[in-house]
Every structure is written in C-alpha cells, then in structure tokens.
Amino acid sequence: MAQRPRYPIIDGHNDALMNFSPIGKHSIEDFFGRKAGCQLDLVRAREGGLAAGLFAVFVPDDESTAMIHSFDPSVEYVLPALEPTYAARMTMAMVANLYRIEAESGGQVKVVRSMSDLEACLRAGIFAAVLHFEGAEAIDTDLDALDVYYQAGLRSLGLVWSRPTPFAEGVPFKFPHSPDTGPGLTEAGKRLVRACNRLGIMIDLSHLNEKGFWDVAHLSDAPLVATHSNAWELCKLPRNLTDKQLDAIKESDGMVGVNFVVMLARADAQDKADTPLETIVRHVNYLVERLGIDRVGFGSDFGVATVPNDLADAGQFPRLVAALSAAGYDDAALRKLTHENWLRVLRQTWK
Ligand code: ZN
C-alpha cells in the first residue's frame, strides 16, 4: 500500500542523469514518464513528495559501470582516472540534458541557482534541481571551466568520484578498508576549494579519501558536507565516514545525506536488493546520535545502483519517513531530516 507524502523531501544526491547520459538506457522524455528501471523521474518524484534534489553529473566509463552493476565486496576495485577530453564532452552532454529536461517540462522543473530560486520552487510546487558535479574531471586546473559552469548553474561539486583527478584522490571500493587510502589534495585541489568558497559552491566530501577530507576540513570556510555517505562503523567501506570524520562535520555545523545504496549500508557490503529498510534506518540513527538531529538528511543516490526493495525508487520516500516515525522521530525531527537540514546548509553555503 503506497504511503502519502507527509513532508516535502530535499534529497542531497541522485544519479538520475546517468539514465539520460549519452550512454544511458533512457531518453530525456522518459524523465516525464514512469519507465521501468528509472529510480527517479518526475512521476515518481511527485508520488514520493520529492520537492528538490541535487542532480549529479557523474561521468560513467566501462570500469565504473561494470563495478556499479555487479559490485562484489570480495573484489578490490581501483578505478583509473578519466581521459580529460572524454570527461569534458560527457559532462557537457549531461549538463545539456538537465537543461533540456527543464526546457521540456512545461514549467514543472527548474534548475535553481540560489536560495530564493529554491524557496520559490518549494512554494509553487515546482520540482527544483540543483546542478552538482560528482568528480571535477571536467574542470581544468586554471579553473576556467569552474567559472563557466558556475554561470551555468553549478552549485555543488565533489572534487572526486572514486578515482583520481588533478585535484584529489577518491577512495577505491575495497572491503573492509578505512578511507585512509592515499595522498591529500594537490595544490590545484587547494585552489579549487578556495574558489568554491569564493563562489559559494558547496563542496561534497563523499568519495574523497581521508587525507583529502582533512585538507578540505582545514581549508574550507563552509560547513562540511557529505551528500551521500553512511557510517563507517556500520559498513566498513572506505566510501563511508569514520567517527572522527563525523565529529569534524558536526564541529563545522555541516551535514551528511544518508545513502540508500545497499552496498554502502549493509554490514557485509553485499549488493542485495532484499535488504530491509531497517538497515537504512540504522544509519540514520547512528548519524543522528553522532551528529545531532540538525545535521542529517537524505542523499538517496537514486539512479542505477541497487537500493532496498522497500525503497526502490523516489516514489517510496514516504515508506522511509513512516519507518523513521515508527522508530520514534517526532514531527519536528522528521521535518529536519526530510528538508529543513538541507535548506539550512545550502543557505549557509550558497552566496
Ligand atoms: Zn557517488
């Protein structure tokens, strides 16, 4: 039985654009339908009360696609750097697709650039999309592309996906392992952090290795944010955050978006869809205990990876909210987890 949305949801991370990338399985029109295999489209967003989301531009290649579709925790995945021209071309195509979705939505979707844009969309019931880069491969070390993409709406940026860039190193998929997997930021990476602070682009710490994390923590003047990561103590993949990292996020008044992908949630990191919703609730509980109720939200990662059957797509957000309510979160807490915390952090970060 479908639950009715009780709260507007702001989701800190989705990979929906992967479905509509030049090598994805869907055309842009499918964003407005209810096509099998799309975990996030406009119909499912409306069903689930999803009001706004950060849309990641993640550049897929053969190695990353194979890993995402058949993750095996007994294999160590070390993913190579992208070829820069390929990354630039794919990024341009995926950003263009987000704008095509907006243009073809008949006013139902807007790419937002400011808090006033976002708040106006929430009031008017227009689905708000924030342009986010998951990995800075399309940015040159002179940062020319950063200024151009900022003008094009870029408001959130991860220095890396789980592979090296000229700016930093991402964590490999290796289980169990700590996130301390290599060197910190390069000089160009430090310049990129300062430039993001200056422009008011949110810096996403998900996928960054631990030395890089501490470099950003020391350099950045914005709240520390991991848009889609879980608690390392409950799932020991390097993609998740140790207690020490969580303490630094709390100290900075940042936040973590809880990731629904099962390999990042289960204690055994297995890629199994028959994972109970309770597994995700446990990460929410852990993060709330460590960070406080004001510093946790959702970062679904809806797109192409395996999520629990009971949380199979964006239409199912109310099921998670119901499970959290049953776990004891009251109305004020649910408002924070579903949307207020993301609003607070974006307000503190964007210029
Ligand atoms: Zn990711």
XYZ file of C-alpha atoms and ligand atoms in Angstrom:
352
model
C 0.000 0.000 0.000
C 1.512 3.327 -1.042
C 2.038 5.911 1.678
C 1.018 9.504 1.019
C 3.855 12.045 1.276
C 3.655 13.906 4.585
C 6.758 16.033 4.150
C 8.476 17.691 1.197
C 11.763 15.894 0.600
C 15.022 17.567 -0.343
C 17.455 14.914 -1.492
C 21.172 15.660 -1.390
C 22.283 13.359 -4.199
C 20.868 11.484 -7.160
C 22.375 9.849 -10.218
C 19.240 10.163 -12.366
C 21.190 11.910 -15.120
C 23.137 8.675 -15.667
C 19.969 7.156 -17.138
C 19.793 10.025 -19.608
C 23.519 10.264 -20.388
C 24.756 9.599 -23.930
C 25.436 6.001 -22.877
C 22.381 5.659 -20.585
C 19.355 3.498 -21.308
C 16.732 6.254 -21.448
C 15.855 9.323 -23.464
C 15.006 12.634 -21.841
C 11.267 12.094 -22.457
C 11.453 9.149 -20.054
C 12.038 11.613 -17.209
C 8.390 12.619 -17.593
C 7.047 9.087 -17.822
C 7.164 6.228 -15.410
C 9.559 3.962 -17.200
C 10.748 0.689 -15.696
C 14.285 0.991 -14.423
C 14.150 4.721 -13.651
C 14.559 5.138 -9.920
C 13.979 8.854 -10.175
C 11.730 10.587 -12.682
C 9.158 13.346 -12.335
C 6.205 10.978 -11.776
C 7.958 9.076 -9.003
C 9.254 12.348 -7.513
C 5.671 13.631 -7.268
C 4.452 10.351 -5.777
C 7.145 10.397 -3.111
C 6.931 14.081 -2.227
C 10.422 14.746 -3.606
C 10.474 18.523 -3.965
C 14.126 19.200 -4.756
C 17.272 17.255 -5.480
C 20.933 17.618 -6.262
C 21.428 16.135 -9.735
C 24.891 14.652 -10.065
C 26.840 14.774 -13.284
C 28.837 11.582 -12.905
C 30.872 10.582 -15.950
C 30.489 6.838 -16.457
C 33.116 4.738 -18.195
C 33.342 0.974 -18.747
C 35.139 0.225 -15.467
C 32.825 2.266 -13.235
C 29.692 0.965 -14.964
C 30.785 -2.654 -14.500
C 31.544 -2.038 -10.818
C 28.205 -0.302 -10.140
C 26.173 -3.045 -11.843
C 27.875 -6.060 -10.297
C 29.584 -4.987 -7.111
C 31.323 -7.793 -5.254
C 32.837 -6.873 -1.865
C 35.499 -9.551 -2.216
C 36.951 -7.732 -5.246
C 39.132 -4.647 -4.912
C 38.093 -2.019 -7.444
C 40.779 0.533 -8.237
C 39.319 2.800 -10.868
C 41.527 4.677 -13.335
C 41.460 8.430 -13.986
C 39.239 9.568 -16.838
C 40.654 10.826 -20.097
C 40.080 14.629 -19.837
C 38.557 15.179 -23.283
C 36.074 12.350 -22.723
C 35.182 13.744 -19.282
C 34.662 17.243 -20.669
C 32.485 16.040 -23.541
C 30.316 13.773 -21.372
C 29.898 16.459 -18.723
C 28.786 18.980 -21.323
C 26.247 16.479 -22.694
C 24.848 15.639 -19.246
C 24.549 19.285 -18.196
C 22.798 19.985 -21.515
C 20.385 17.129 -20.777
C 19.443 18.633 -17.417
C 18.637 21.902 -19.156
C 16.669 20.034 -21.842
C 14.652 18.361 -19.085
C 13.928 21.802 -17.631
C 13.006 23.216 -21.047
C 10.676 20.338 -21.917
C 8.992 20.210 -18.511
C 6.380 22.868 -19.246
C 7.408 24.767 -16.126
C 7.326 21.722 -13.820
C 11.127 21.515 -13.371
C 13.530 24.362 -12.654
C 17.296 24.328 -12.272
C 17.833 26.550 -9.229
C 20.842 28.797 -8.597
C 20.006 30.476 -5.293
C 18.054 30.084 -2.082
C 15.385 32.439 -3.393
C 15.011 30.240 -6.522
C 14.790 27.141 -4.361
C 12.310 28.601 -1.898
C 10.130 29.945 -4.718
C 10.027 26.452 -6.264
C 9.083 24.867 -2.942
C 6.242 27.363 -2.506
C 4.977 26.897 -6.077
C 5.319 23.108 -6.180
C 7.899 23.272 -8.981
C 10.441 20.450 -8.839
C 13.824 22.074 -8.097
C 17.045 20.613 -9.490
C 20.497 21.667 -8.298
C 23.392 21.065 -10.690
C 26.102 19.023 -8.963
C 29.347 17.532 -10.315
C 30.386 14.177 -8.889
C 34.081 14.467 -9.657
C 35.847 17.526 -11.056
C 37.278 15.874 -14.172
C 35.622 18.444 -16.425
C 37.317 21.312 -14.572
C 40.772 22.400 -15.774
C 43.464 23.335 -13.246
C 43.254 27.005 -14.310
C 39.636 26.759 -13.096
C 38.283 28.418 -16.256
C 35.599 25.748 -16.591
C 34.629 26.274 -12.940
C 33.679 29.893 -13.620
C 31.801 28.909 -16.779
C 29.892 26.065 -15.106
C 29.141 28.297 -12.135
C 27.441 30.676 -14.544
C 25.627 27.655 -15.975
C 24.236 26.822 -12.531
C 26.841 24.627 -10.843
C 26.212 24.948 -7.088
C 27.711 21.751 -5.656
C 30.918 19.909 -6.513
C 32.742 16.796 -5.403
C 36.482 17.036 -6.109
C 36.476 13.348 -6.967
C 34.411 10.275 -7.612
C 36.246 7.082 -6.576
C 39.162 7.764 -8.905
C 41.980 10.301 -9.092
C 41.570 13.769 -10.592
C 44.151 16.581 -10.910
C 42.705 17.855 -7.608
C 42.475 14.910 -5.233
C 42.151 11.153 -4.871
C 38.945 9.253 -4.407
C 38.548 6.144 -2.266
C 38.664 2.795 -4.049
C 35.908 0.235 -3.472
C 37.722 -2.149 -1.171
C 36.045 -4.024 1.706
C 36.709 -3.824 4.545
C 39.052 -0.852 4.477
C 39.426 2.555 6.078
C 39.039 5.725 3.969
C 42.736 6.491 4.502
C 43.809 5.357 1.045
C 46.271 7.848 -0.399
C 47.578 11.403 -0.536
C 45.598 14.561 0.161
C 44.692 17.451 -2.125
C 47.089 18.677 -4.782
C 47.931 22.393 -4.997
C 45.268 22.657 -7.718
C 42.830 20.941 -5.357
C 43.516 23.548 -2.684
C 42.917 26.328 -5.224
C 39.662 24.632 -6.227
C 38.449 24.540 -2.599
C 39.192 28.252 -2.156
C 37.456 29.065 -5.451
C 34.364 27.095 -4.405
C 34.265 29.007 -1.115
C 34.564 32.303 -3.000
C 31.772 31.420 -5.423
C 29.546 29.734 -2.838
C 29.684 26.304 -4.478
C 29.060 23.543 -1.934
C 31.984 21.096 -1.665
C 30.920 17.443 -1.437
C 33.211 15.188 0.632
C 31.609 11.877 -0.407
C 34.143 9.711 -2.323
C 37.136 11.775 -1.145
C 39.886 9.877 0.667
C 40.654 10.681 4.293
C 43.736 12.889 3.803
C 41.782 14.898 1.235
C 38.898 15.146 3.702
C 41.173 16.671 6.350
C 42.698 19.072 3.825
C 39.220 20.353 2.940
C 38.278 20.471 6.634
C 41.281 22.725 7.352
C 40.916 24.916 4.268
C 37.209 25.404 3.719
C 35.206 28.115 5.436
C 31.882 26.404 4.665
C 30.044 23.707 6.641
C 31.493 20.265 5.797
C 29.063 18.175 3.776
C 28.995 14.596 2.521
C 25.990 14.456 0.199
C 25.658 10.648 0.082
C 27.676 8.651 2.613
C 26.943 6.418 5.579
C 28.509 5.479 8.906
C 31.770 3.543 8.519
C 31.221 1.828 11.872
C 28.156 0.082 10.369
C 29.555 -0.640 6.885
C 33.330 -0.623 6.583
C 33.756 0.528 3.002
C 36.142 3.478 2.518
C 33.151 5.359 0.994
C 31.670 5.791 4.460
C 32.632 8.200 7.237
C 34.562 7.323 10.388
C 33.518 8.695 13.760
C 36.410 11.166 13.632
C 35.207 12.486 10.285
C 31.646 12.721 11.607
C 32.908 14.727 14.582
C 34.597 17.208 12.210
C 31.369 17.527 10.205
C 29.478 18.233 13.423
C 32.076 20.770 14.534
C 31.670 22.675 11.248
C 27.854 22.525 11.519
C 27.735 20.596 8.240
C 25.700 17.508 7.440
C 25.547 14.039 5.920
C 22.974 12.771 3.434
C 22.203 9.116 4.200
C 22.867 6.897 1.177
C 20.259 4.221 0.304
C 22.559 2.059 -1.856
C 22.742 -1.322 -0.155
C 26.475 -1.941 -0.579
C 27.125 1.228 1.429
C 24.599 0.323 4.105
C 24.872 -3.398 4.858
C 27.464 -4.601 7.359
C 28.623 -7.165 4.758
C 28.558 -4.625 1.853
C 26.695 -7.171 -0.302
C 24.872 -5.897 -3.372
C 21.460 -7.376 -2.463
C 18.119 -5.660 -3.037
C 16.388 -7.796 -0.394
C 17.930 -5.583 2.263
C 15.456 -4.423 4.919
C 14.552 -0.758 5.171
C 15.695 -1.058 8.787
C 19.305 -1.160 7.512
C 18.939 2.413 6.263
C 17.118 3.481 9.444
C 20.078 2.169 11.451
C 22.433 4.540 9.598
C 20.052 7.448 10.220
C 20.012 6.551 13.933
C 23.785 6.264 14.126
C 24.400 9.530 12.290
C 21.789 11.397 14.335
C 23.387 10.139 17.523
C 26.845 11.244 16.413
C 25.968 14.480 14.545
C 22.731 15.624 16.159
C 19.293 15.830 14.568
C 20.224 19.105 12.790
C 22.973 17.527 10.681
C 21.444 14.523 8.916
C 19.348 14.338 5.767
C 18.825 12.094 2.765
C 21.273 11.518 -0.100
C 19.427 8.694 -1.842
C 21.863 8.061 -4.712
C 18.777 7.029 -6.746
C 19.776 6.330 -10.312
C 21.199 2.995 -11.307
C 22.672 1.276 -8.223
C 20.966 -1.363 -6.038
C 18.703 0.014 -3.302
C 16.419 -1.906 -0.887
C 13.262 -3.346 -2.479
C 11.157 -1.381 0.016
C 12.864 1.839 -1.031
C 13.121 1.026 -4.710
C 12.590 4.481 -6.186
C 11.770 8.111 -5.392
C 8.091 7.234 -5.018
C 8.964 5.318 -1.840
C 10.333 8.189 0.299
C 7.116 8.080 2.416
C 7.931 4.491 3.411
C 11.251 5.617 4.836
C 9.571 8.529 6.611
C 7.000 6.108 8.076
C 9.787 3.798 9.245
C 11.567 6.736 10.896
C 8.335 7.821 12.531
C 7.855 4.266 13.842
C 11.456 4.404 15.133
C 10.489 7.375 17.310
C 11.291 10.500 15.277
C 8.661 13.148 16.012
C 7.232 15.736 13.640
C 9.964 18.336 14.297
C 12.699 15.720 13.738
C 11.111 14.451 10.526
C 10.886 17.985 9.164
C 14.610 18.403 9.772
C 15.579 15.066 8.236
C 13.374 15.440 5.173
C 14.134 19.018 4.162
C 14.987 21.596 6.824
C 18.597 20.491 7.333
C 19.421 20.657 3.633
C 17.802 24.100 3.446
C 19.896 25.298 6.394
C 23.206 24.042 4.977
C 22.552 25.348 1.471
C 21.597 28.731 2.954
C 24.885 28.812 4.887
C 26.933 27.768 1.842
C 25.497 29.483 -1.223
C 26.220 33.157 -1.788
Zn 28.524 8.662 -5.515
